[in-house]
mmCIF file with all atom_site columns, C-alpha atoms in Angstrom:
data_model
loop_
_atom_site.group_PDB
_atom_site.id
_atom_site.type_symbol
_atom_site.label_atom_id
_atom_site.label_alt_id
_atom_site.label_comp_id
_atom_site.label_asym_id
_atom_site.label_entity_id
_atom_site.label_seq_id
_atom_site.pdbx_PDB_ins_code
_atom_site.Cartn_x
_atom_site.Cartn_y
_atom_site.Cartn_z
_atom_site.occupancy
_atom_site.B_iso_or_equiv
_atom_site.pdbx_formal_charge
_atom_site.auth_seq_id
_atom_site.auth_comp_id
_atom_site.auth_asym_id
_atom_site.auth_atom_id
_atom_site.pdbx_PDB_model_num
ATOM 1   C CA . UNK A 1 1   ? -27.007 26.027 -6.209  1.00 0.00 ? 1225 UNK A CA 1
ATOM 2   C CA . UNK A 1 2   ? -23.868 24.274 -5.068  1.00 0.00 ? 1226 UNK A CA 1
ATOM 3   C CA . UNK A 1 3   ? -20.280 24.767 -6.238  1.00 0.00 ? 1227 UNK A CA 1
ATOM 4   C CA . UNK A 1 4   ? -18.829 22.740 -8.977  1.00 0.00 ? 1228 UNK A CA 1
ATOM 5   C CA . UNK A 1 5   ? -15.791 21.524 -6.936  1.00 0.00 ? 1229 UNK A CA 1
ATOM 6   C CA . UNK A 1 6   ? -15.341 21.615 -3.137  1.00 0.00 ? 1230 UNK A CA 1
ATOM 7   C CA . UNK A 1 7   ? -11.761 21.280 -1.816  1.00 0.00 ? 1231 UNK A CA 1
ATOM 8   C CA . UNK A 1 8   ? -12.138 20.128 1.804   1.00 0.00 ? 1232 UNK A CA 1
ATOM 9   C CA . UNK A 1 9   ? -10.370 22.473 4.111   1.00 0.00 ? 1233 UNK A CA 1
ATOM 10  C CA . UNK A 1 10  ? -9.596  20.842 7.611   1.00 0.00 ? 1234 UNK A CA 1
ATOM 11  C CA . UNK A 1 11  ? -6.504  23.043 8.153   1.00 0.00 ? 1235 UNK A CA 1
ATOM 12  C CA . UNK A 1 12  ? -3.917  20.681 6.671   1.00 0.00 ? 1236 UNK A CA 1
ATOM 13  C CA . UNK A 1 13  ? -2.997  20.120 2.962   1.00 0.00 ? 1237 UNK A CA 1
ATOM 14  C CA . UNK A 1 14  ? -1.801  21.982 -0.198  1.00 0.00 ? 1238 UNK A CA 1
ATOM 15  C CA . UNK A 1 15  ? -5.088  23.739 -0.566  1.00 0.00 ? 1239 UNK A CA 1
ATOM 16  C CA . UNK A 1 16  ? -4.079  26.702 -2.471  1.00 0.00 ? 1240 UNK A CA 1
ATOM 17  C CA . UNK A 1 17  ? -1.931  24.851 -5.012  1.00 0.00 ? 1241 UNK A CA 1
ATOM 18  C CA . UNK A 1 18  ? -4.721  22.160 -5.472  1.00 0.00 ? 1242 UNK A CA 1
ATOM 19  C CA . UNK A 1 19  ? -7.468  24.863 -6.021  1.00 0.00 ? 1243 UNK A CA 1
ATOM 20  C CA . UNK A 1 20  ? -5.206  26.816 -8.406  1.00 0.00 ? 1244 UNK A CA 1
ATOM 21  C CA . UNK A 1 21  ? -4.528  23.782 -10.425 1.00 0.00 ? 1245 UNK A CA 1
ATOM 22  C CA . UNK A 1 22  ? -8.309  22.969 -10.689 1.00 0.00 ? 1246 UNK A CA 1
ATOM 23  C CA . UNK A 1 23  ? -9.035  26.437 -11.726 1.00 0.00 ? 1247 UNK A CA 1
ATOM 24  C CA . UNK A 1 24  ? -6.378  26.197 -14.444 1.00 0.00 ? 1248 UNK A CA 1
ATOM 25  C CA . UNK A 1 25  ? -7.852  22.985 -15.855 1.00 0.00 ? 1249 UNK A CA 1
ATOM 26  C CA . UNK A 1 26  ? -11.507 24.124 -15.498 1.00 0.00 ? 1250 UNK A CA 1
ATOM 27  C CA . UNK A 1 27  ? -11.662 27.911 -15.656 1.00 0.00 ? 1251 UNK A CA 1
ATOM 28  C CA . UNK A 1 28  ? -15.372 27.945 -15.986 1.00 0.00 ? 1252 UNK A CA 1
ATOM 29  C CA . UNK A 1 29  ? -15.935 25.879 -12.944 1.00 0.00 ? 1253 UNK A CA 1
ATOM 30  C CA . UNK A 1 30  ? -16.637 27.224 -9.518  1.00 0.00 ? 1254 UNK A CA 1
ATOM 31  C CA . UNK A 1 31  ? -13.989 25.978 -7.094  1.00 0.00 ? 1255 UNK A CA 1
ATOM 32  C CA . UNK A 1 32  ? -14.388 26.375 -3.169  1.00 0.00 ? 1256 UNK A CA 1
ATOM 33  C CA . UNK A 1 33  ? -11.863 25.667 -0.593  1.00 0.00 ? 1257 UNK A CA 1
ATOM 34  C CA . UNK A 1 34  ? -14.180 25.088 2.257   1.00 0.00 ? 1258 UNK A CA 1
ATOM 35  C CA . UNK A 1 35  ? -14.903 23.441 5.774   1.00 0.00 ? 1259 UNK A CA 1
ATOM 36  C CA . UNK A 1 36  ? -18.661 24.005 5.447   1.00 0.00 ? 1260 UNK A CA 1
ATOM 37  C CA . UNK A 1 37  ? -20.488 20.808 5.496   1.00 0.00 ? 1261 UNK A CA 1
ATOM 38  C CA . UNK A 1 38  ? -23.419 22.107 3.439   1.00 0.00 ? 1262 UNK A CA 1
ATOM 39  C CA . UNK A 1 39  ? -21.092 23.502 0.722   1.00 0.00 ? 1263 UNK A CA 1
ATOM 40  C CA . UNK A 1 40  ? -19.164 20.223 0.632   1.00 0.00 ? 1264 UNK A CA 1
ATOM 41  C CA . UNK A 1 41  ? -22.321 17.958 0.384   1.00 0.00 ? 1265 UNK A CA 1
ATOM 42  C CA . UNK A 1 42  ? -23.973 20.192 -2.261  1.00 0.00 ? 1266 UNK A CA 1
ATOM 43  C CA . UNK A 1 43  ? -20.859 20.488 -4.424  1.00 0.00 ? 1267 UNK A CA 1
ATOM 44  C CA . UNK A 1 44  ? -20.772 18.626 -7.745  1.00 0.00 ? 1268 UNK A CA 1
ATOM 45  C CA . UNK A 1 45  ? -17.602 16.783 -6.910  1.00 0.00 ? 1269 UNK A CA 1
ATOM 46  C CA . UNK A 1 46  ? -15.234 16.810 -3.969  1.00 0.00 ? 1270 UNK A CA 1
ATOM 47  C CA . UNK A 1 47  ? -11.277 16.784 -3.487  1.00 0.00 ? 1271 UNK A CA 1
ATOM 48  C CA . UNK A 1 48  ? -9.815  15.631 -0.246  1.00 0.00 ? 1272 UNK A CA 1
ATOM 49  C CA . UNK A 1 49  ? -6.213  16.548 -0.128  1.00 0.00 ? 1273 UNK A CA 1
ATOM 50  C CA . UNK A 1 50  ? -3.829  15.977 2.684   1.00 0.00 ? 1274 UNK A CA 1
ATOM 51  C CA . UNK A 1 51  ? -0.305  16.465 4.023   1.00 0.00 ? 1275 UNK A CA 1
ATOM 52  C CA . UNK A 1 52  ? 1.319   15.831 7.423   1.00 0.00 ? 1276 UNK A CA 1
ATOM 53  C CA . UNK A 1 53  ? 0.597   13.066 10.036  1.00 0.00 ? 1277 UNK A CA 1
ATOM 54  C CA . UNK A 1 54  ? -2.391  10.771 9.927   1.00 0.00 ? 1278 UNK A CA 1
ATOM 55  C CA . UNK A 1 55  ? -3.239  11.201 13.494  1.00 0.00 ? 1279 UNK A CA 1
ATOM 56  C CA . UNK A 1 56  ? -3.109  14.999 13.156  1.00 0.00 ? 1280 UNK A CA 1
ATOM 57  C CA . UNK A 1 57  ? -5.293  15.121 10.072  1.00 0.00 ? 1281 UNK A CA 1
ATOM 58  C CA . UNK A 1 58  ? -7.949  12.687 11.629  1.00 0.00 ? 1282 UNK A CA 1
ATOM 59  C CA . UNK A 1 59  ? -7.821  14.906 14.810  1.00 0.00 ? 1283 UNK A CA 1
ATOM 60  C CA . UNK A 1 60  ? -8.553  18.140 12.654  1.00 0.00 ? 1284 UNK A CA 1
ATOM 61  C CA . UNK A 1 61  ? -11.295 16.207 10.603  1.00 0.00 ? 1285 UNK A CA 1
ATOM 62  C CA . UNK A 1 62  ? -12.905 15.299 13.938  1.00 0.00 ? 1286 UNK A CA 1
ATOM 63  C CA . UNK A 1 63  ? -12.690 18.748 15.631  1.00 0.00 ? 1287 UNK A CA 1
ATOM 64  C CA . UNK A 1 64  ? -14.251 20.337 12.586  1.00 0.00 ? 1288 UNK A CA 1
ATOM 65  C CA . UNK A 1 65  ? -17.020 17.894 12.522  1.00 0.00 ? 1289 UNK A CA 1
ATOM 66  C CA . UNK A 1 66  ? -16.157 16.705 9.089   1.00 0.00 ? 1290 UNK A CA 1
ATOM 67  C CA . UNK A 1 67  ? -15.777 12.982 9.547   1.00 0.00 ? 1291 UNK A CA 1
ATOM 68  C CA . UNK A 1 68  ? -19.186 12.005 8.384   1.00 0.00 ? 1292 UNK A CA 1
ATOM 69  C CA . UNK A 1 69  ? -19.265 14.758 5.856   1.00 0.00 ? 1293 UNK A CA 1
ATOM 70  C CA . UNK A 1 70  ? -16.193 13.168 4.166   1.00 0.00 ? 1294 UNK A CA 1
ATOM 71  C CA . UNK A 1 71  ? -17.814 9.756  4.261   1.00 0.00 ? 1295 UNK A CA 1
ATOM 72  C CA . UNK A 1 72  ? -21.172 10.984 2.851   1.00 0.00 ? 1296 UNK A CA 1
ATOM 73  C CA . UNK A 1 73  ? -19.221 12.859 0.073   1.00 0.00 ? 1297 UNK A CA 1
ATOM 74  C CA . UNK A 1 74  ? -17.194 9.720  -0.716  1.00 0.00 ? 1298 UNK A CA 1
ATOM 75  C CA . UNK A 1 75  ? -20.389 7.768  -1.024  1.00 0.00 ? 1299 UNK A CA 1
ATOM 76  C CA . UNK A 1 76  ? -22.385 10.052 -3.203  1.00 0.00 ? 1300 UNK A CA 1
ATOM 77  C CA . UNK A 1 77  ? -20.362 12.059 -5.770  1.00 0.00 ? 1301 UNK A CA 1
ATOM 78  C CA . UNK A 1 78  ? -16.979 12.054 -7.908  1.00 0.00 ? 1302 UNK A CA 1
ATOM 79  C CA . UNK A 1 79  ? -14.410 12.192 -5.143  1.00 0.00 ? 1303 UNK A CA 1
ATOM 80  C CA . UNK A 1 80  ? -10.679 12.541 -5.495  1.00 0.00 ? 1304 UNK A CA 1
ATOM 81  C CA . UNK A 1 81  ? -8.281  11.774 -2.515  1.00 0.00 ? 1305 UNK A CA 1
ATOM 82  C CA . UNK A 1 82  ? -4.646  13.182 -2.741  1.00 0.00 ? 1306 UNK A CA 1
ATOM 83  C CA . UNK A 1 83  ? -1.642  11.847 -0.770  1.00 0.00 ? 1307 UNK A CA 1
ATOM 84  C CA . UNK A 1 84  ? -2.821  11.525 2.830   1.00 0.00 ? 1308 UNK A CA 1
ATOM 85  C CA . UNK A 1 85  ? -6.315  12.251 1.608   1.00 0.00 ? 1309 UNK A CA 1
ATOM 86  C CA . UNK A 1 86  ? -5.965  8.736  0.064   1.00 0.00 ? 1310 UNK A CA 1
ATOM 87  C CA . UNK A 1 87  ? -4.481  7.107  3.031   1.00 0.00 ? 1311 UNK A CA 1
ATOM 88  C CA . UNK A 1 88  ? -7.205  8.432  5.502   1.00 0.00 ? 1312 UNK A CA 1
ATOM 89  C CA . UNK A 1 89  ? -9.879  6.608  3.356   1.00 0.00 ? 1313 UNK A CA 1
ATOM 90  C CA . UNK A 1 90  ? -8.669  3.265  4.737   1.00 0.00 ? 1314 UNK A CA 1
ATOM 91  C CA . UNK A 1 91  ? -9.194  1.511  7.990   1.00 0.00 ? 1315 UNK A CA 1
ATOM 92  C CA . UNK A 1 92  ? -5.779  1.731  9.878   1.00 0.00 ? 1316 UNK A CA 1
ATOM 93  C CA . UNK A 1 93  ? -2.331  3.479  9.787   1.00 0.00 ? 1317 UNK A CA 1
ATOM 94  C CA . UNK A 1 94  ? 0.807   2.332  11.378  1.00 0.00 ? 1318 UNK A CA 1
ATOM 95  C CA . UNK A 1 95  ? 1.640   6.114  11.581  1.00 0.00 ? 1319 UNK A CA 1
ATOM 96  C CA . UNK A 1 96  ? 0.565   6.828  15.091  1.00 0.00 ? 1320 UNK A CA 1
ATOM 97  C CA . UNK A 1 97  ? -1.364  3.472  15.138  1.00 0.00 ? 1321 UNK A CA 1
ATOM 98  C CA . UNK A 1 98  ? -4.529  5.330  14.332  1.00 0.00 ? 1322 UNK A CA 1
ATOM 99  C CA . UNK A 1 99  ? -7.839  4.519  12.725  1.00 0.00 ? 1323 UNK A CA 1
ATOM 100 C CA . UNK A 1 100 ? -8.696  5.947  9.391   1.00 0.00 ? 1324 UNK A CA 1
ATOM 101 C CA . UNK A 1 101 ? -12.081 6.707  7.907   1.00 0.00 ? 1325 UNK A CA 1
ATOM 102 C CA . UNK A 1 102 ? -12.752 3.049  7.015   1.00 0.00 ? 1326 UNK A CA 1
ATOM 103 C CA . UNK A 1 103 ? -14.227 3.954  3.787   1.00 0.00 ? 1327 UNK A CA 1
ATOM 104 C CA . UNK A 1 104 ? -12.077 1.631  1.756   1.00 0.00 ? 1328 UNK A CA 1
ATOM 105 C CA . UNK A 1 105 ? -10.701 -1.849 3.112   1.00 0.00 ? 1329 UNK A CA 1
ATOM 106 C CA . UNK A 1 106 ? -6.990  -2.088 3.907   1.00 0.00 ? 1330 UNK A CA 1
ATOM 107 C CA . UNK A 1 107 ? -4.208  -0.337 5.917   1.00 0.00 ? 1331 UNK A CA 1
ATOM 108 C CA . UNK A 1 108 ? -1.304  2.055  5.743   1.00 0.00 ? 1332 UNK A CA 1
ATOM 109 C CA . UNK A 1 109 ? 2.192   0.897  6.367   1.00 0.00 ? 1333 UNK A CA 1
ATOM 110 C CA . UNK A 1 110 ? 5.543   2.509  6.668   1.00 0.00 ? 1334 UNK A CA 1
ATOM 111 C CA . UNK A 1 111 ? 8.222   1.735  4.019   1.00 0.00 ? 1335 UNK A CA 1
ATOM 112 C CA . UNK A 1 112 ? 10.143  -1.112 5.791   1.00 0.00 ? 1336 UNK A CA 1
ATOM 113 C CA . UNK A 1 113 ? 13.856  -0.196 6.448   1.00 0.00 ? 1337 UNK A CA 1
ATOM 114 C CA . UNK A 1 114 ? 15.032  -3.635 5.559   1.00 0.00 ? 1338 UNK A CA 1
ATOM 115 C CA . UNK A 1 115 ? 13.598  -3.381 2.116   1.00 0.00 ? 1339 UNK A CA 1
ATOM 116 C CA . UNK A 1 116 ? 14.860  0.106  1.212   1.00 0.00 ? 1340 UNK A CA 1
ATOM 117 C CA . UNK A 1 117 ? 17.672  -0.601 -1.285  1.00 0.00 ? 1341 UNK A CA 1
ATOM 118 C CA . UNK A 1 118 ? 17.953  -0.652 -5.050  1.00 0.00 ? 1342 UNK A CA 1
ATOM 119 C CA . UNK A 1 119 ? 19.161  -3.351 -7.128  1.00 0.00 ? 1343 UNK A CA 1
ATOM 120 C CA . UNK A 1 120 ? 22.819  -2.300 -6.586  1.00 0.00 ? 1344 UNK A CA 1
ATOM 121 C CA . UNK A 1 121 ? 22.355  -2.363 -2.884  1.00 0.00 ? 1345 UNK A CA 1
ATOM 122 C CA . UNK A 1 122 ? 22.278  1.354  -2.318  1.00 0.00 ? 1346 UNK A CA 1
ATOM 123 C CA . UNK A 1 123 ? 20.066  2.655  0.419   1.00 0.00 ? 1347 UNK A CA 1
ATOM 124 C CA . UNK A 1 124 ? 16.877  4.280  -0.709  1.00 0.00 ? 1348 UNK A CA 1
ATOM 125 C CA . UNK A 1 125 ? 15.741  7.303  1.262   1.00 0.00 ? 1349 UNK A CA 1
ATOM 126 C CA . UNK A 1 126 ? 12.434  7.563  3.302   1.00 0.00 ? 1350 UNK A CA 1
ATOM 127 C CA . UNK A 1 127 ? 10.365  9.583  2.690   1.00 0.00 ? 1351 UNK A CA 1
ATOM 128 C CA . UNK A 1 128 ? 10.089  8.644  -0.850  1.00 0.00 ? 1352 UNK A CA 1
ATOM 129 C CA . UNK A 1 129 ? 10.392  12.124 -2.381  1.00 0.00 ? 1353 UNK A CA 1
ATOM 130 C CA . UNK A 1 130 ? 10.442  13.195 -6.052  1.00 0.00 ? 1354 UNK A CA 1
ATOM 131 C CA . UNK A 1 131 ? 9.409   12.104 -9.386  1.00 0.00 ? 1355 UNK A CA 1
ATOM 132 C CA . UNK A 1 132 ? 8.567   8.316  -10.102 1.00 0.00 ? 1356 UNK A CA 1
ATOM 133 C CA . UNK A 1 133 ? 6.594   6.356  -12.781 1.00 0.00 ? 1357 UNK A CA 1
ATOM 134 C CA . UNK A 1 134 ? 2.978   5.418  -12.273 1.00 0.00 ? 1358 UNK A CA 1
ATOM 135 C CA . UNK A 1 135 ? 2.107   2.205  -13.944 1.00 0.00 ? 1359 UNK A CA 1
ATOM 136 C CA . UNK A 1 136 ? -1.579  1.876  -14.700 1.00 0.00 ? 1360 UNK A CA 1
ATOM 137 C CA . UNK A 1 137 ? -3.035  -1.507 -13.444 1.00 0.00 ? 1361 UNK A CA 1
ATOM 138 C CA . UNK A 1 138 ? -6.463  -1.124 -14.896 1.00 0.00 ? 1362 UNK A CA 1
ATOM 139 C CA . UNK A 1 139 ? -8.222  1.178  -17.346 1.00 0.00 ? 1363 UNK A CA 1
ATOM 140 C CA . UNK A 1 140 ? -10.111 4.040  -15.887 1.00 0.00 ? 1364 UNK A CA 1
ATOM 141 C CA . UNK A 1 141 ? -11.478 7.356  -17.358 1.00 0.00 ? 1365 UNK A CA 1
ATOM 142 C CA . UNK A 1 142 ? -9.128  9.186  -14.919 1.00 0.00 ? 1366 UNK A CA 1
ATOM 143 C CA . UNK A 1 143 ? -6.238  7.813  -16.927 1.00 0.00 ? 1367 UNK A CA 1
ATOM 144 C CA . UNK A 1 144 ? -7.491  9.371  -20.139 1.00 0.00 ? 1368 UNK A CA 1
ATOM 145 C CA . UNK A 1 145 ? -4.664  11.009 -22.170 1.00 0.00 ? 1369 UNK A CA 1
ATOM 146 C CA . UNK A 1 146 ? -2.047  9.998  -19.689 1.00 0.00 ? 1370 UNK A CA 1
ATOM 147 C CA . UNK A 1 147 ? 0.687   7.356  -20.916 1.00 0.00 ? 1371 UNK A CA 1
ATOM 148 C CA . UNK A 1 148 ? 1.306   4.346  -18.918 1.00 0.00 ? 1372 UNK A CA 1
ATOM 149 C CA . UNK A 1 149 ? 4.487   5.023  -16.837 1.00 0.00 ? 1373 UNK A CA 1
ATOM 150 C CA . UNK A 1 150 ? 3.963   8.751  -16.757 1.00 0.00 ? 1374 UNK A CA 1
ATOM 151 C CA . UNK A 1 151 ? 5.949   10.423 -13.957 1.00 0.00 ? 1375 UNK A CA 1
ATOM 152 C CA . UNK A 1 152 ? 4.292   12.029 -11.071 1.00 0.00 ? 1376 UNK A CA 1
ATOM 153 C CA . UNK A 1 153 ? 5.618   13.732 -7.842  1.00 0.00 ? 1377 UNK A CA 1
ATOM 154 C CA . UNK A 1 154 ? 5.588   11.956 -4.567  1.00 0.00 ? 1378 UNK A CA 1
ATOM 155 C CA . UNK A 1 155 ? 6.389   12.932 -0.905  1.00 0.00 ? 1379 UNK A CA 1
ATOM 156 C CA . UNK A 1 156 ? 5.474   10.302 1.492   1.00 0.00 ? 1380 UNK A CA 1
ATOM 157 C CA . UNK A 1 157 ? 6.855   7.701  4.190   1.00 0.00 ? 1381 UNK A CA 1
ATOM 158 C CA . UNK A 1 158 ? 3.753   5.544  4.225   1.00 0.00 ? 1382 UNK A CA 1
ATOM 159 C CA . UNK A 1 159 ? 1.960   3.605  1.531   1.00 0.00 ? 1383 UNK A CA 1
ATOM 160 C CA . UNK A 1 160 ? -1.477  1.754  1.183   1.00 0.00 ? 1384 UNK A CA 1
ATOM 161 C CA . UNK A 1 161 ? -1.898  -1.954 1.180   1.00 0.00 ? 1385 UNK A CA 1
ATOM 162 C CA . UNK A 1 162 ? -5.413  -2.317 -0.287  1.00 0.00 ? 1386 UNK A CA 1
ATOM 163 C CA . UNK A 1 163 ? -7.762  -4.898 1.285   1.00 0.00 ? 1387 UNK A CA 1
ATOM 164 C CA . UNK A 1 164 ? -9.143  -5.607 -2.193  1.00 0.00 ? 1388 UNK A CA 1
ATOM 165 C CA . UNK A 1 165 ? -6.647  -5.880 -4.914  1.00 0.00 ? 1389 UNK A CA 1
ATOM 166 C CA . UNK A 1 166 ? -9.528  -5.187 -7.516  1.00 0.00 ? 1390 UNK A CA 1
ATOM 167 C CA . UNK A 1 167 ? -9.319  -1.492 -6.380  1.00 0.00 ? 1391 UNK A CA 1
ATOM 168 C CA . UNK A 1 168 ? -5.709  -1.084 -7.161  1.00 0.00 ? 1392 UNK A CA 1
ATOM 169 C CA . UNK A 1 169 ? -5.660  1.395  -10.230 1.00 0.00 ? 1393 UNK A CA 1
ATOM 170 C CA . UNK A 1 170 ? -1.842  1.895  -10.406 1.00 0.00 ? 1394 UNK A CA 1
ATOM 171 C CA . UNK A 1 171 ? 1.346   1.045  -8.722  1.00 0.00 ? 1395 UNK A CA 1
ATOM 172 C CA . UNK A 1 172 ? 4.819   2.450  -8.500  1.00 0.00 ? 1396 UNK A CA 1
ATOM 173 C CA . UNK A 1 173 ? 8.257   0.891  -7.592  1.00 0.00 ? 1397 UNK A CA 1
ATOM 174 C CA . UNK A 1 174 ? 10.179  1.995  -4.687  1.00 0.00 ? 1398 UNK A CA 1
ATOM 175 C CA . UNK A 1 175 ? 11.919  -0.421 -4.599  1.00 0.00 ? 1399 UNK A CA 1
ATOM 176 C CA . UNK A 1 176 ? 8.931   -2.931 -4.560  1.00 0.00 ? 1400 UNK A CA 1
ATOM 177 C CA . UNK A 1 177 ? 5.553   -2.273 -6.116  1.00 0.00 ? 1401 UNK A CA 1
ATOM 178 C CA . UNK A 1 178 ? 3.284   -0.182 -3.894  1.00 0.00 ? 1402 UNK A CA 1
ATOM 179 C CA . UNK A 1 179 ? -0.161  1.081  -4.600  1.00 0.00 ? 1403 UNK A CA 1
ATOM 180 C CA . UNK A 1 180 ? -0.023  4.676  -6.042  1.00 0.00 ? 1404 UNK A CA 1
ATOM 181 C CA . UNK A 1 181 ? -3.841  4.967  -7.038  1.00 0.00 ? 1405 UNK A CA 1
ATOM 182 C CA . UNK A 1 182 ? -7.090  3.273  -6.102  1.00 0.00 ? 1406 UNK A CA 1
ATOM 183 C CA . UNK A 1 183 ? -10.497 3.276  -7.760  1.00 0.00 ? 1407 UNK A CA 1
ATOM 184 C CA . UNK A 1 184 ? -13.643 2.168  -6.151  1.00 0.00 ? 1408 UNK A CA 1
ATOM 185 C CA . UNK A 1 185 ? -17.042 3.308  -7.749  1.00 0.00 ? 1409 UNK A CA 1
ATOM 186 C CA . UNK A 1 186 ? -17.137 6.963  -7.573  1.00 0.00 ? 1410 UNK A CA 1
ATOM 187 C CA . UNK A 1 187 ? -13.911 7.280  -5.651  1.00 0.00 ? 1411 UNK A CA 1
ATOM 188 C CA . UNK A 1 188 ? -10.492 7.915  -7.088  1.00 0.00 ? 1412 UNK A CA 1
ATOM 189 C CA . UNK A 1 189 ? -7.515  8.379  -4.868  1.00 0.00 ? 1413 UNK A CA 1
ATOM 190 C CA . UNK A 1 190 ? -3.718  8.949  -5.650  1.00 0.00 ? 1414 UNK A CA 1
ATOM 191 C CA . UNK A 1 191 ? -0.621  8.824  -3.343  1.00 0.00 ? 1415 UNK A CA 1
ATOM 192 C CA . UNK A 1 192 ? 1.288   11.338 -5.543  1.00 0.00 ? 1416 UNK A CA 1
ATOM 193 C CA . UNK A 1 193 ? 0.625   15.075 -5.870  1.00 0.00 ? 1417 UNK A CA 1
ATOM 194 C CA . UNK A 1 194 ? -1.153  15.809 -9.259  1.00 0.00 ? 1418 UNK A CA 1
ATOM 195 C CA . UNK A 1 195 ? -1.098  19.565 -8.444  1.00 0.00 ? 1419 UNK A CA 1
ATOM 196 C CA . UNK A 1 196 ? 2.745   19.238 -8.396  1.00 0.00 ? 1420 UNK A CA 1
ATOM 197 C CA . UNK A 1 197 ? 2.979   16.855 -11.376 1.00 0.00 ? 1421 UNK A CA 1
ATOM 198 C CA . UNK A 1 198 ? 3.079   19.319 -14.309 1.00 0.00 ? 1422 UNK A CA 1
ATOM 199 C CA . UNK A 1 199 ? 1.334   18.126 -17.585 1.00 0.00 ? 1423 UNK A CA 1
ATOM 200 C CA . UNK A 1 200 ? 0.467   14.541 -16.377 1.00 0.00 ? 1424 UNK A CA 1
ATOM 201 C CA . UNK A 1 201 ? -1.030  15.983 -13.094 1.00 0.00 ? 1425 UNK A CA 1
ATOM 202 C CA . UNK A 1 202 ? -3.023  18.658 -14.876 1.00 0.00 ? 1426 UNK A CA 1
ATOM 203 C CA . UNK A 1 203 ? -4.345  15.951 -17.334 1.00 0.00 ? 1427 UNK A CA 1
ATOM 204 C CA . UNK A 1 204 ? -5.579  13.747 -14.234 1.00 0.00 ? 1428 UNK A CA 1
ATOM 205 C CA . UNK A 1 205 ? -7.179  16.918 -12.579 1.00 0.00 ? 1429 UNK A CA 1
ATOM 206 C CA . UNK A 1 206 ? -8.854  17.825 -16.046 1.00 0.00 ? 1430 UNK A CA 1
ATOM 207 C CA . UNK A 1 207 ? -10.177 14.169 -16.267 1.00 0.00 ? 1431 UNK A CA 1
ATOM 208 C CA . UNK A 1 208 ? -11.638 14.572 -12.741 1.00 0.00 ? 1432 UNK A CA 1
ATOM 209 C CA . UNK A 1 209 ? -13.638 17.653 -13.515 1.00 0.00 ? 1433 UNK A CA 1
ATOM 210 C CA . UNK A 1 210 ? -15.419 15.956 -16.360 1.00 0.00 ? 1434 UNK A CA 1
ATOM 211 C CA . UNK A 1 211 ? -15.655 12.391 -14.888 1.00 0.00 ? 1435 UNK A CA 1
ATOM 212 C CA . UNK A 1 212 ? -19.230 11.591 -13.745 1.00 0.00 ? 1436 UNK A CA 1
ATOM 213 C CA . UNK A 1 213 ? -18.069 9.023  -11.048 1.00 0.00 ? 1437 UNK A CA 1
ATOM 214 C CA . UNK A 1 214 ? -18.909 6.062  -13.129 1.00 0.00 ? 1438 UNK A CA 1
ATOM 215 C CA . UNK A 1 215 ? -17.083 3.800  -15.669 1.00 0.00 ? 1439 UNK A CA 1
ATOM 216 C CA . UNK A 1 216 ? -18.756 2.230  -18.707 1.00 0.00 ? 1440 UNK A CA 1
ATOM 217 C CA . UNK A 1 217 ? -17.704 0.883  -21.929 1.00 0.00 ? 1441 UNK A CA 1
ATOM 218 C CA . UNK A 1 218 ? -18.698 4.055  -23.667 1.00 0.00 ? 1442 UNK A CA 1
ATOM 219 C CA . UNK A 1 219 ? -16.693 6.200  -21.207 1.00 0.00 ? 1443 UNK A CA 1
ATOM 220 C CA . UNK A 1 220 ? -13.751 3.867  -21.614 1.00 0.00 ? 1444 UNK A CA 1
ATOM 221 C CA . UNK A 1 221 ? -13.716 4.333  -25.410 1.00 0.00 ? 1445 UNK A CA 1
ATOM 222 C CA . UNK A 1 222 ? -13.986 8.108  -24.922 1.00 0.00 ? 1446 UNK A CA 1
ATOM 223 C CA . UNK A 1 223 ? -11.204 8.472  -22.428 1.00 0.00 ? 1447 UNK A CA 1
ATOM 224 C CA . UNK A 1 224 ? -8.825  5.804  -23.309 1.00 0.00 ? 1448 UNK A CA 1
ATOM 225 C CA . UNK A 1 225 ? -8.911  3.919  -26.561 1.00 0.00 ? 1449 UNK A CA 1
ATOM 226 C CA . UNK A 1 226 ? -6.858  0.893  -25.262 1.00 0.00 ? 1450 UNK A CA 1
ATOM 227 C CA . UNK A 1 227 ? -9.452  0.329  -22.483 1.00 0.00 ? 1451 UNK A CA 1
ATOM 228 C CA . UNK A 1 228 ? -11.061 -3.104 -22.372 1.00 0.00 ? 1452 UNK A CA 1
ATOM 229 C CA . UNK A 1 229 ? -13.618 -4.147 -19.886 1.00 0.00 ? 1453 UNK A CA 1
#
């Protein structure tokens, strides 16, 4: 029998903090930090975290034989990508000019220097680091119990430009709107770190451990009373 939640271990990522947060919101669930393909593919749901450089992460996935494992998991069960784990789902990144997993259409871009100033003309720092508001673009069970505009914790210099606007589940301003969450079938992925985002982050992780990877009118009513499909 497989574990309830597999956190993919490819040598990079906040694995301990992610697994501890999941254990906190789902104390009865079995959580495994693992690089074992069989454990990952037999898990009930999968979390794909990531920090660092895109090229390094893709290299480590390849060295551990996990490229196809991630693709299979993302095609078959509730799947949560976090930070670089979101970016790697896409086709290409400017960071190192490297190919991603190509699971979702789109590319990863660096915050452009010429745009990094606020309304008063003050320079904004890159990486984008700290708390910022997440504006929900479309209803989804993963947003259940989380107010629109809730603040989450970010650390990143690159952002996703989704190839399909319909998959954008949330956006954040820095200073322009960038995609901070995407949803596609059984995949939900976020640019921020829910494991570092206190109550809102724990609420999102709690939603993940009960989400079955689908969205329906009934689920919408259960998770979010203002949902309309």
